[in-house]
């Protein structure tokens, strides 16, 4: 059987949550239809990009009439697979991991953190944090298998990141959201997104210092 | 006076915190000298890139001897301006803003959150959260001016992001670390770094769904 290669653009994918937010606002305001220029204005892009974005996920509007708000909402949620929340395990309960657990906003994006793990809790009794059950990392293989979890949020200390990421992949994890600094060396097929806060801050600090130096006092 | 145009590479800047981490580890282990291959191995890049990175910030090693660990540490911290902590205001105390305030790890990267602001606290009495004083947004202009704060961490609701970012810029903010989804339209000179968690998750979800669909069950 020939595999269908799907095409999608990363910038479009990254904009989809913005469409969802705007469409929910319109729906809640009783707007049954929406035009591409309206969406374009809300998202601060041009109307042609809006039409292209929505075409990519298989939605086309009617000329002069636009899109049905409810259809668009459902279409985007379906495309993202967000009608059924994505499930993920969070690994590493240092300060940042705990902060992410405390943050409930992921629900809105259809992400459900099913359980959290920490190396230092090996052999610790089961417990929970912000209503999410917490386990030692030794429980990861068993639970990943049983619950068929394929996505992990990695918040471990930087010097443990590579080794633990390899372990997660051995346990069947296919997508890693990496909040640690190191760049992970993993098999090609593993899906990765990286949030490098220390790196961001380095860029901001140096550019700002440069700017202040070059400015008249 | 002619202004000196400084050259720096963004990937190098983003790696500098990783160098710092490794150099601190080596220093604490009593290693007075370090070679580029050693650093290369720790950072999972090649030794030539290490030498180039360190040259960019004005550090050169001696052939066969390497670098003095303490000199490198100080050199990188100086370059990043991290001997004196960068100071920033955090704006927006929704769930994510509060999670960031709870996260103490920024200290390590030389970032000090001096105060936090929230629109909804206008006219509220002064208070504090995780030892950081909290003010209504109406206090921002006065405090930014008095404390000469130039960096803001933006965590407001998405539909308030653009307007509040413009307000911050009017108050003298020159660098914005944007944790909201919208892309901000701001004057050219304003320095920006964006962390788009909803966008990251959209990319991860779609790629993972695609992968699972194409895999034999």
PDB file of N, CA, C and O in Angstrom, chain B residues 93-146:
ATOM      1  N   UNK B  93      -0.067  38.071  35.618  1.00  0.00           N
ATOM      2  CA  UNK B  93       0.003  37.053  36.664  1.00  0.00           C
ATOM      3  C   UNK B  93      -1.127  36.045  36.537  1.00  0.00           C
ATOM      4  O   UNK B  93      -1.788  35.703  37.504  1.00  0.00           O
ATOM      5  N   UNK B  94      -1.369  35.589  35.321  1.00  0.00           N
ATOM      6  CA  UNK B  94      -2.246  34.435  35.122  1.00  0.00           C
ATOM      7  C   UNK B  94      -1.478  33.198  35.547  1.00  0.00           C
ATOM      8  O   UNK B  94      -0.412  33.289  36.177  1.00  0.00           O
ATOM      9  N   UNK B  95      -1.991  32.026  35.159  1.00  0.00           N
ATOM     10  CA  UNK B  95      -1.348  30.804  35.631  1.00  0.00           C
ATOM     11  C   UNK B  95       0.098  30.679  35.176  1.00  0.00           C
ATOM     12  O   UNK B  95       0.961  30.264  35.926  1.00  0.00           O
ATOM     13  N   UNK B  96       0.356  31.051  33.921  1.00  0.00           N
ATOM     14  CA  UNK B  96       1.726  30.874  33.456  1.00  0.00           C
ATOM     15  C   UNK B  96       2.676  31.866  34.111  1.00  0.00           C
ATOM     16  O   UNK B  96       3.780  31.500  34.510  1.00  0.00           O
ATOM     17  N   UNK B  97       2.252  33.108  34.253  1.00  0.00           N
ATOM     18  CA  UNK B  97       3.077  34.116  34.926  1.00  0.00           C
ATOM     19  C   UNK B  97       3.412  33.694  36.347  1.00  0.00           C
ATOM     20  O   UNK B  97       4.551  33.811  36.795  1.00  0.00           O
ATOM     21  N   UNK B  98       2.412  33.165  37.044  1.00  0.00           N
ATOM     22  CA  UNK B  98       2.655  32.724  38.415  1.00  0.00           C
ATOM     23  C   UNK B  98       3.616  31.535  38.443  1.00  0.00           C
ATOM     24  O   UNK B  98       4.464  31.434  39.320  1.00  0.00           O
ATOM     25  N   UNK B  99       3.478  30.647  37.432  1.00  0.00           N
ATOM     26  CA  UNK B  99       4.387  29.498  37.376  1.00  0.00           C
ATOM     27  C   UNK B  99       5.828  29.977  37.173  1.00  0.00           C
ATOM     28  O   UNK B  99       6.756  29.485  37.802  1.00  0.00           O
ATOM     29  N   UNK B 100       6.014  30.979  36.293  1.00  0.00           N
ATOM     30  CA  UNK B 100       7.369  31.499  36.069  1.00  0.00           C
ATOM     31  C   UNK B 100       7.922  32.150  37.337  1.00  0.00           C
ATOM     32  O   UNK B 100       9.098  32.011  37.642  1.00  0.00           O
ATOM     33  N   UNK B 101       7.075  32.864  38.054  1.00  0.00           N
ATOM     34  CA  UNK B 101       7.539  33.501  39.299  1.00  0.00           C
ATOM     35  C   UNK B 101       7.964  32.448  40.315  1.00  0.00           C
ATOM     36  O   UNK B 101       8.910  32.643  41.076  1.00  0.00           O
ATOM     37  N   UNK B 102       7.247  31.327  40.305  1.00  0.00           N
ATOM     38  CA  UNK B 102       7.544  30.265  41.268  1.00  0.00           C
ATOM     39  C   UNK B 102       8.880  29.596  40.940  1.00  0.00           C
ATOM     40  O   UNK B 102       9.530  29.025  41.809  1.00  0.00           O
ATOM     41  N   UNK B 103       9.273  29.707  39.676  1.00  0.00           N
ATOM     42  CA  UNK B 103      10.489  29.037  39.199  1.00  0.00           C
ATOM     43  C   UNK B 103      11.702  29.872  39.582  1.00  0.00           C
ATOM     44  O   UNK B 103      11.868  30.990  39.107  1.00  0.00           O
ATOM     45  N   UNK B 104      12.546  29.310  40.428  1.00  0.00           N
ATOM     46  CA  UNK B 104      13.687  30.084  40.913  1.00  0.00           C
ATOM     47  C   UNK B 104      14.922  29.902  40.032  1.00  0.00           C
ATOM     48  O   UNK B 104      15.953  30.489  40.273  1.00  0.00           O
ATOM     49  N   UNK B 105      14.830  29.068  39.035  1.00  0.00           N
ATOM     50  CA  UNK B 105      16.009  28.720  38.241  1.00  0.00           C
ATOM     51  C   UNK B 105      16.583  29.873  37.442  1.00  0.00           C
ATOM     52  O   UNK B 105      17.727  29.807  36.999  1.00  0.00           O
ATOM     53  N   UNK B 106      15.801  30.945  37.251  1.00  0.00           N
ATOM     54  CA  UNK B 106      16.319  32.076  36.484  1.00  0.00           C
ATOM     55  C   UNK B 106      17.543  32.692  37.145  1.00  0.00           C
ATOM     56  O   UNK B 106      18.400  33.247  36.466  1.00  0.00           O
ATOM     57  N   UNK B 107      17.616  32.622  38.475  1.00  0.00           N
ATOM     58  CA  UNK B 107      18.780  33.163  39.189  1.00  0.00           C
ATOM     59  C   UNK B 107      20.068  32.648  38.569  1.00  0.00           C
ATOM     60  O   UNK B 107      21.022  33.391  38.395  1.00  0.00           O
ATOM     61  N   UNK B 108      20.052  31.363  38.274  1.00  0.00           N
ATOM     62  CA  UNK B 108      21.257  30.724  37.767  1.00  0.00           C
ATOM     63  C   UNK B 108      21.708  31.335  36.441  1.00  0.00           C
ATOM     64  O   UNK B 108      22.885  31.337  36.113  1.00  0.00           O
ATOM     65  N   UNK B 109      20.748  31.813  35.658  1.00  0.00           N
ATOM     66  CA  UNK B 109      21.078  32.449  34.380  1.00  0.00           C
ATOM     67  C   UNK B 109      21.248  33.957  34.559  1.00  0.00           C
ATOM     68  O   UNK B 109      21.241  34.692  33.575  1.00  0.00           O
ATOM     69  N   UNK B 110      21.352  34.405  35.800  1.00  0.00           N
ATOM     70  CA  UNK B 110      21.590  35.833  36.009  1.00  0.00           C
ATOM     71  C   UNK B 110      20.390  36.714  35.730  1.00  0.00           C
ATOM     72  O   UNK B 110      20.538  37.888  35.424  1.00  0.00           O
ATOM     73  N   UNK B 111      19.182  36.155  35.841  1.00  0.00           N
ATOM     74  CA  UNK B 111      18.002  37.001  35.651  1.00  0.00           C
ATOM     75  C   UNK B 111      17.335  37.240  37.004  1.00  0.00           C
ATOM     76  O   UNK B 111      17.071  36.301  37.748  1.00  0.00           O
ATOM     77  N   UNK B 112      17.074  38.502  37.294  1.00  0.00           N
ATOM     78  CA  UNK B 112      16.372  38.801  38.537  1.00  0.00           C
ATOM     79  C   UNK B 112      15.043  39.467  38.173  1.00  0.00           C
ATOM     80  O   UNK B 112      15.024  40.499  37.504  1.00  0.00           O
ATOM     81  N   UNK B 113      13.946  38.857  38.595  1.00  0.00           N
ATOM     82  CA  UNK B 113      12.630  39.464  38.377  1.00  0.00           C
ATOM     83  C   UNK B 113      12.388  40.414  39.549  1.00  0.00           C
ATOM     84  O   UNK B 113      12.222  39.996  40.681  1.00  0.00           O
ATOM     85  N   UNK B 114      12.416  41.701  39.231  1.00  0.00           N
ATOM     86  CA  UNK B 114      12.435  42.739  40.265  1.00  0.00           C
ATOM     87  C   UNK B 114      11.020  43.005  40.785  1.00  0.00           C
ATOM     88  O   UNK B 114      10.829  43.309  41.954  1.00  0.00           O
ATOM     89  N   UNK B 115      10.039  42.915  39.910  1.00  0.00           N
ATOM     90  CA  UNK B 115       8.654  43.139  40.317  1.00  0.00           C
ATOM     91  C   UNK B 115       7.746  42.495  39.281  1.00  0.00           C
ATOM     92  O   UNK B 115       8.162  42.222  38.148  1.00  0.00           O
ATOM     93  N   UNK B 116       6.503  42.236  39.687  1.00  0.00           N
ATOM     94  CA  UNK B 116       5.509  41.667  38.772  1.00  0.00           C
ATOM     95  C   UNK B 116       4.295  42.584  38.730  1.00  0.00           C
ATOM     96  O   UNK B 116       3.994  43.270  39.711  1.00  0.00           O
ATOM     97  N   UNK B 117       3.634  42.610  37.572  1.00  0.00           N
ATOM     98  CA  UNK B 117       2.521  43.530  37.359  1.00  0.00           C
ATOM     99  C   UNK B 117       1.337  42.776  36.793  1.00  0.00           C
ATOM    100  O   UNK B 117       1.515  41.829  36.010  1.00  0.00           O
ATOM    101  N   UNK B 118       0.150  43.218  37.157  1.00  0.00           N
ATOM    102  CA  UNK B 118      -1.035  42.624  36.561  1.00  0.00           C
ATOM    103  C   UNK B 118      -2.103  43.698  36.401  1.00  0.00           C
ATOM    104  O   UNK B 118      -2.359  44.483  37.320  1.00  0.00           O
ATOM    105  N   UNK B 119      -2.692  43.695  35.222  1.00  0.00           N
ATOM    106  CA  UNK B 119      -3.741  44.666  34.903  1.00  0.00           C
ATOM    107  C   UNK B 119      -4.874  44.644  35.896  1.00  0.00           C
ATOM    108  O   UNK B 119      -5.447  45.664  36.251  1.00  0.00           O
ATOM    109  N   UNK B 120      -5.240  43.406  36.301  1.00  0.00           N
ATOM    110  CA  UNK B 120      -6.419  43.257  37.136  1.00  0.00           C
ATOM    111  C   UNK B 120      -6.166  43.754  38.566  1.00  0.00           C
ATOM    112  O   UNK B 120      -7.064  43.806  39.374  1.00  0.00           O
ATOM    113  N   UNK B 121      -4.901  44.083  38.857  1.00  0.00           N
ATOM    114  CA  UNK B 121      -4.603  44.554  40.209  1.00  0.00           C
ATOM    115  C   UNK B 121      -4.583  46.076  40.294  1.00  0.00           C
ATOM    116  O   UNK B 121      -4.061  46.639  41.227  1.00  0.00           O
ATOM    117  N   UNK B 122      -5.061  46.729  39.258  1.00  0.00           N
ATOM    118  CA  UNK B 122      -5.083  48.186  39.300  1.00  0.00           C
ATOM    119  C   UNK B 122      -5.712  48.625  40.627  1.00  0.00           C
ATOM    120  O   UNK B 122      -6.723  48.085  41.044  1.00  0.00           O
ATOM    121  N   UNK B 123      -5.084  49.580  41.246  1.00  0.00           N
ATOM    122  CA  UNK B 123      -5.557  50.134  42.520  1.00  0.00           C
ATOM    123  C   UNK B 123      -5.518  49.133  43.679  1.00  0.00           C
ATOM    124  O   UNK B 123      -5.959  49.430  44.775  1.00  0.00           O
ATOM    125  N   UNK B 124      -5.025  47.918  43.411  1.00  0.00           N
ATOM    126  CA  UNK B 124      -4.940  46.945  44.504  1.00  0.00           C
ATOM    127  C   UNK B 124      -3.805  47.370  45.437  1.00  0.00           C
ATOM    128  O   UNK B 124      -2.858  48.006  45.002  1.00  0.00           O
ATOM    129  N   UNK B 125      -3.903  47.013  46.682  1.00  0.00           N
ATOM    130  CA  UNK B 125      -2.799  47.342  47.591  1.00  0.00           C
ATOM    131  C   UNK B 125      -1.570  46.534  47.193  1.00  0.00           C
ATOM    132  O   UNK B 125      -1.683  45.456  46.608  1.00  0.00           O
ATOM    133  N   UNK B 126      -0.424  47.061  47.494  1.00  0.00           N
ATOM    134  CA  UNK B 126       0.835  46.381  47.210  1.00  0.00           C
ATOM    135  C   UNK B 126       0.822  45.003  47.875  1.00  0.00           C
ATOM    136  O   UNK B 126       0.330  44.841  48.979  1.00  0.00           O
ATOM    137  N   UNK B 127       1.359  44.015  47.191  1.00  0.00           N
ATOM    138  CA  UNK B 127       1.434  42.689  47.790  1.00  0.00           C
ATOM    139  C   UNK B 127       2.657  41.999  47.222  1.00  0.00           C
ATOM    140  O   UNK B 127       3.438  42.611  46.500  1.00  0.00           O
ATOM    141  N   UNK B 128       2.853  40.735  47.507  1.00  0.00           N
ATOM    142  CA  UNK B 128       3.985  40.042  46.898  1.00  0.00           C
ATOM    143  C   UNK B 128       3.643  38.584  46.685  1.00  0.00           C
ATOM    144  O   UNK B 128       2.710  38.037  47.277  1.00  0.00           O
ATOM    145  N   UNK B 129       4.398  37.951  45.774  1.00  0.00           N
ATOM    146  CA  UNK B 129       4.167  36.562  45.390  1.00  0.00           C
ATOM    147  C   UNK B 129       5.556  35.946  45.207  1.00  0.00           C
ATOM    148  O   UNK B 129       6.378  36.500  44.447  1.00  0.00           O
ATOM    149  N   UNK B 130       5.821  34.843  45.903  1.00  0.00           N
ATOM    150  CA  UNK B 130       7.145  34.224  45.853  1.00  0.00           C
ATOM    151  C   UNK B 130       8.249  35.259  46.070  1.00  0.00           C
ATOM    152  O   UNK B 130       9.237  35.293  45.325  1.00  0.00           O
ATOM    153  N   UNK B 131       8.025  36.135  47.033  1.00  0.00           N
ATOM    154  CA  UNK B 131       9.008  37.166  47.413  1.00  0.00           C
ATOM    155  C   UNK B 131       9.213  38.248  46.361  1.00  0.00           C
ATOM    156  O   UNK B 131      10.147  39.052  46.478  1.00  0.00           O
ATOM    157  N   UNK B 132       8.401  38.269  45.319  1.00  0.00           N
ATOM    158  CA  UNK B 132       8.515  39.334  44.313  1.00  0.00           C
ATOM    159  C   UNK B 132       7.340  40.294  44.528  1.00  0.00           C
ATOM    160  O   UNK B 132       6.193  39.848  44.585  1.00  0.00           O
ATOM    161  N   UNK B 133       7.601  41.588  44.649  1.00  0.00           N
ATOM    162  CA  UNK B 133       6.494  42.509  44.869  1.00  0.00           C
ATOM    163  C   UNK B 133       5.588  42.605  43.641  1.00  0.00           C
ATOM    164  O   UNK B 133       6.053  42.531  42.509  1.00  0.00           O
ATOM    165  N   UNK B 134       4.302  42.745  43.886  1.00  0.00           N
ATOM    166  CA  UNK B 134       3.297  42.742  42.821  1.00  0.00           C
ATOM    167  C   UNK B 134       2.576  44.090  42.807  1.00  0.00           C
ATOM    168  O   UNK B 134       2.176  44.588  43.858  1.00  0.00           O
ATOM    169  N   UNK B 135       2.425  44.653  41.617  1.00  0.00           N
ATOM    170  CA  UNK B 135       1.760  45.945  41.485  1.00  0.00           C
ATOM    171  C   UNK B 135       0.697  45.899  40.400  1.00  0.00           C
ATOM    172  O   UNK B 135       0.729  45.024  39.527  1.00  0.00           O
ATOM    173  N   UNK B 136      -0.210  46.869  40.436  1.00  0.00           N
ATOM    174  CA  UNK B 136      -1.103  47.083  39.305  1.00  0.00           C
ATOM    175  C   UNK B 136      -0.299  47.626  38.127  1.00  0.00           C
ATOM    176  O   UNK B 136       0.760  48.229  38.307  1.00  0.00           O
ATOM    177  N   UNK B 137      -0.797  47.403  36.923  1.00  0.00           N
ATOM    178  CA  UNK B 137      -0.050  47.824  35.735  1.00  0.00           C
ATOM    179  C   UNK B 137       0.098  49.351  35.685  1.00  0.00           C
ATOM    180  O   UNK B 137       1.021  49.876  35.053  1.00  0.00           O
ATOM    181  N   UNK B 138      -0.778  50.061  36.373  1.00  0.00           N
ATOM    182  CA  UNK B 138      -0.695  51.521  36.414  1.00  0.00           C
ATOM    183  C   UNK B 138       0.596  52.005  37.081  1.00  0.00           C
ATOM    184  O   UNK B 138       1.011  53.141  36.879  1.00  0.00           O
ATOM    185  N   UNK B 139       1.229  51.144  37.872  1.00  0.00           N
ATOM    186  CA  UNK B 139       2.486  51.520  38.526  1.00  0.00           C
ATOM    187  C   UNK B 139       3.702  51.302  37.625  1.00  0.00           C
ATOM    188  O   UNK B 139       4.815  51.672  37.988  1.00  0.00           O
ATOM    189  N   UNK B 140       3.473  50.668  36.466  1.00  0.00           N
ATOM    190  CA  UNK B 140       4.604  50.266  35.624  1.00  0.00           C
ATOM    191  C   UNK B 140       5.454  51.464  35.158  1.00  0.00           C
ATOM    192  O   UNK B 140       6.687  51.437  35.302  1.00  0.00           O
ATOM    193  N   UNK B 141       4.827  52.514  34.603  1.00  0.00           N
ATOM    194  CA  UNK B 141       5.636  53.611  34.040  1.00  0.00           C
ATOM    195  C   UNK B 141       6.577  54.207  35.087  1.00  0.00           C
ATOM    196  O   UNK B 141       7.781  54.355  34.850  1.00  0.00           O
ATOM    197  N   UNK B 142       6.020  54.478  36.238  1.00  0.00           N
ATOM    198  CA  UNK B 142       6.760  55.081  37.333  1.00  0.00           C
ATOM    199  C   UNK B 142       7.937  54.195  37.768  1.00  0.00           C
ATOM    200  O   UNK B 142       9.084  54.645  37.893  1.00  0.00           O
ATOM    201  N   UNK B 143       7.664  52.883  37.964  1.00  0.00           N
ATOM    202  CA  UNK B 143       8.708  51.989  38.477  1.00  0.00           C
ATOM    203  C   UNK B 143       9.754  51.672  37.416  1.00  0.00           C
ATOM    204  O   UNK B 143      10.940  51.547  37.719  1.00  0.00           O
ATOM    205  N   UNK B 144       9.336  51.551  36.158  1.00  0.00           N
ATOM    206  CA  UNK B 144      10.300  51.275  35.084  1.00  0.00           C
ATOM    207  C   UNK B 144      11.285  52.436  34.973  1.00  0.00           C
ATOM    208  O   UNK B 144      12.492  52.244  34.807  1.00  0.00           O
ATOM    209  N   UNK B 145      10.767  53.621  35.080  1.00  0.00           N
ATOM    210  CA  UNK B 145      11.596  54.819  35.003  1.00  0.00           C
ATOM    211  C   UNK B 145      12.536  54.892  36.208  1.00  0.00           C
ATOM    212  O   UNK B 145      13.743  55.107  36.063  1.00  0.00           O
ATOM    213  N   UNK B 146      11.991  54.680  37.391  1.00  0.00           N
ATOM    214  CA  UNK B 146      12.790  54.861  38.600  1.00  0.00           C
ATOM    215  C   UNK B 146      13.873  53.794  38.711  1.00  0.00           C
ATOM    216  O   UNK B 146      15.004  54.075  39.103  1.00  0.00           O
TER     217      UNK B 146
END
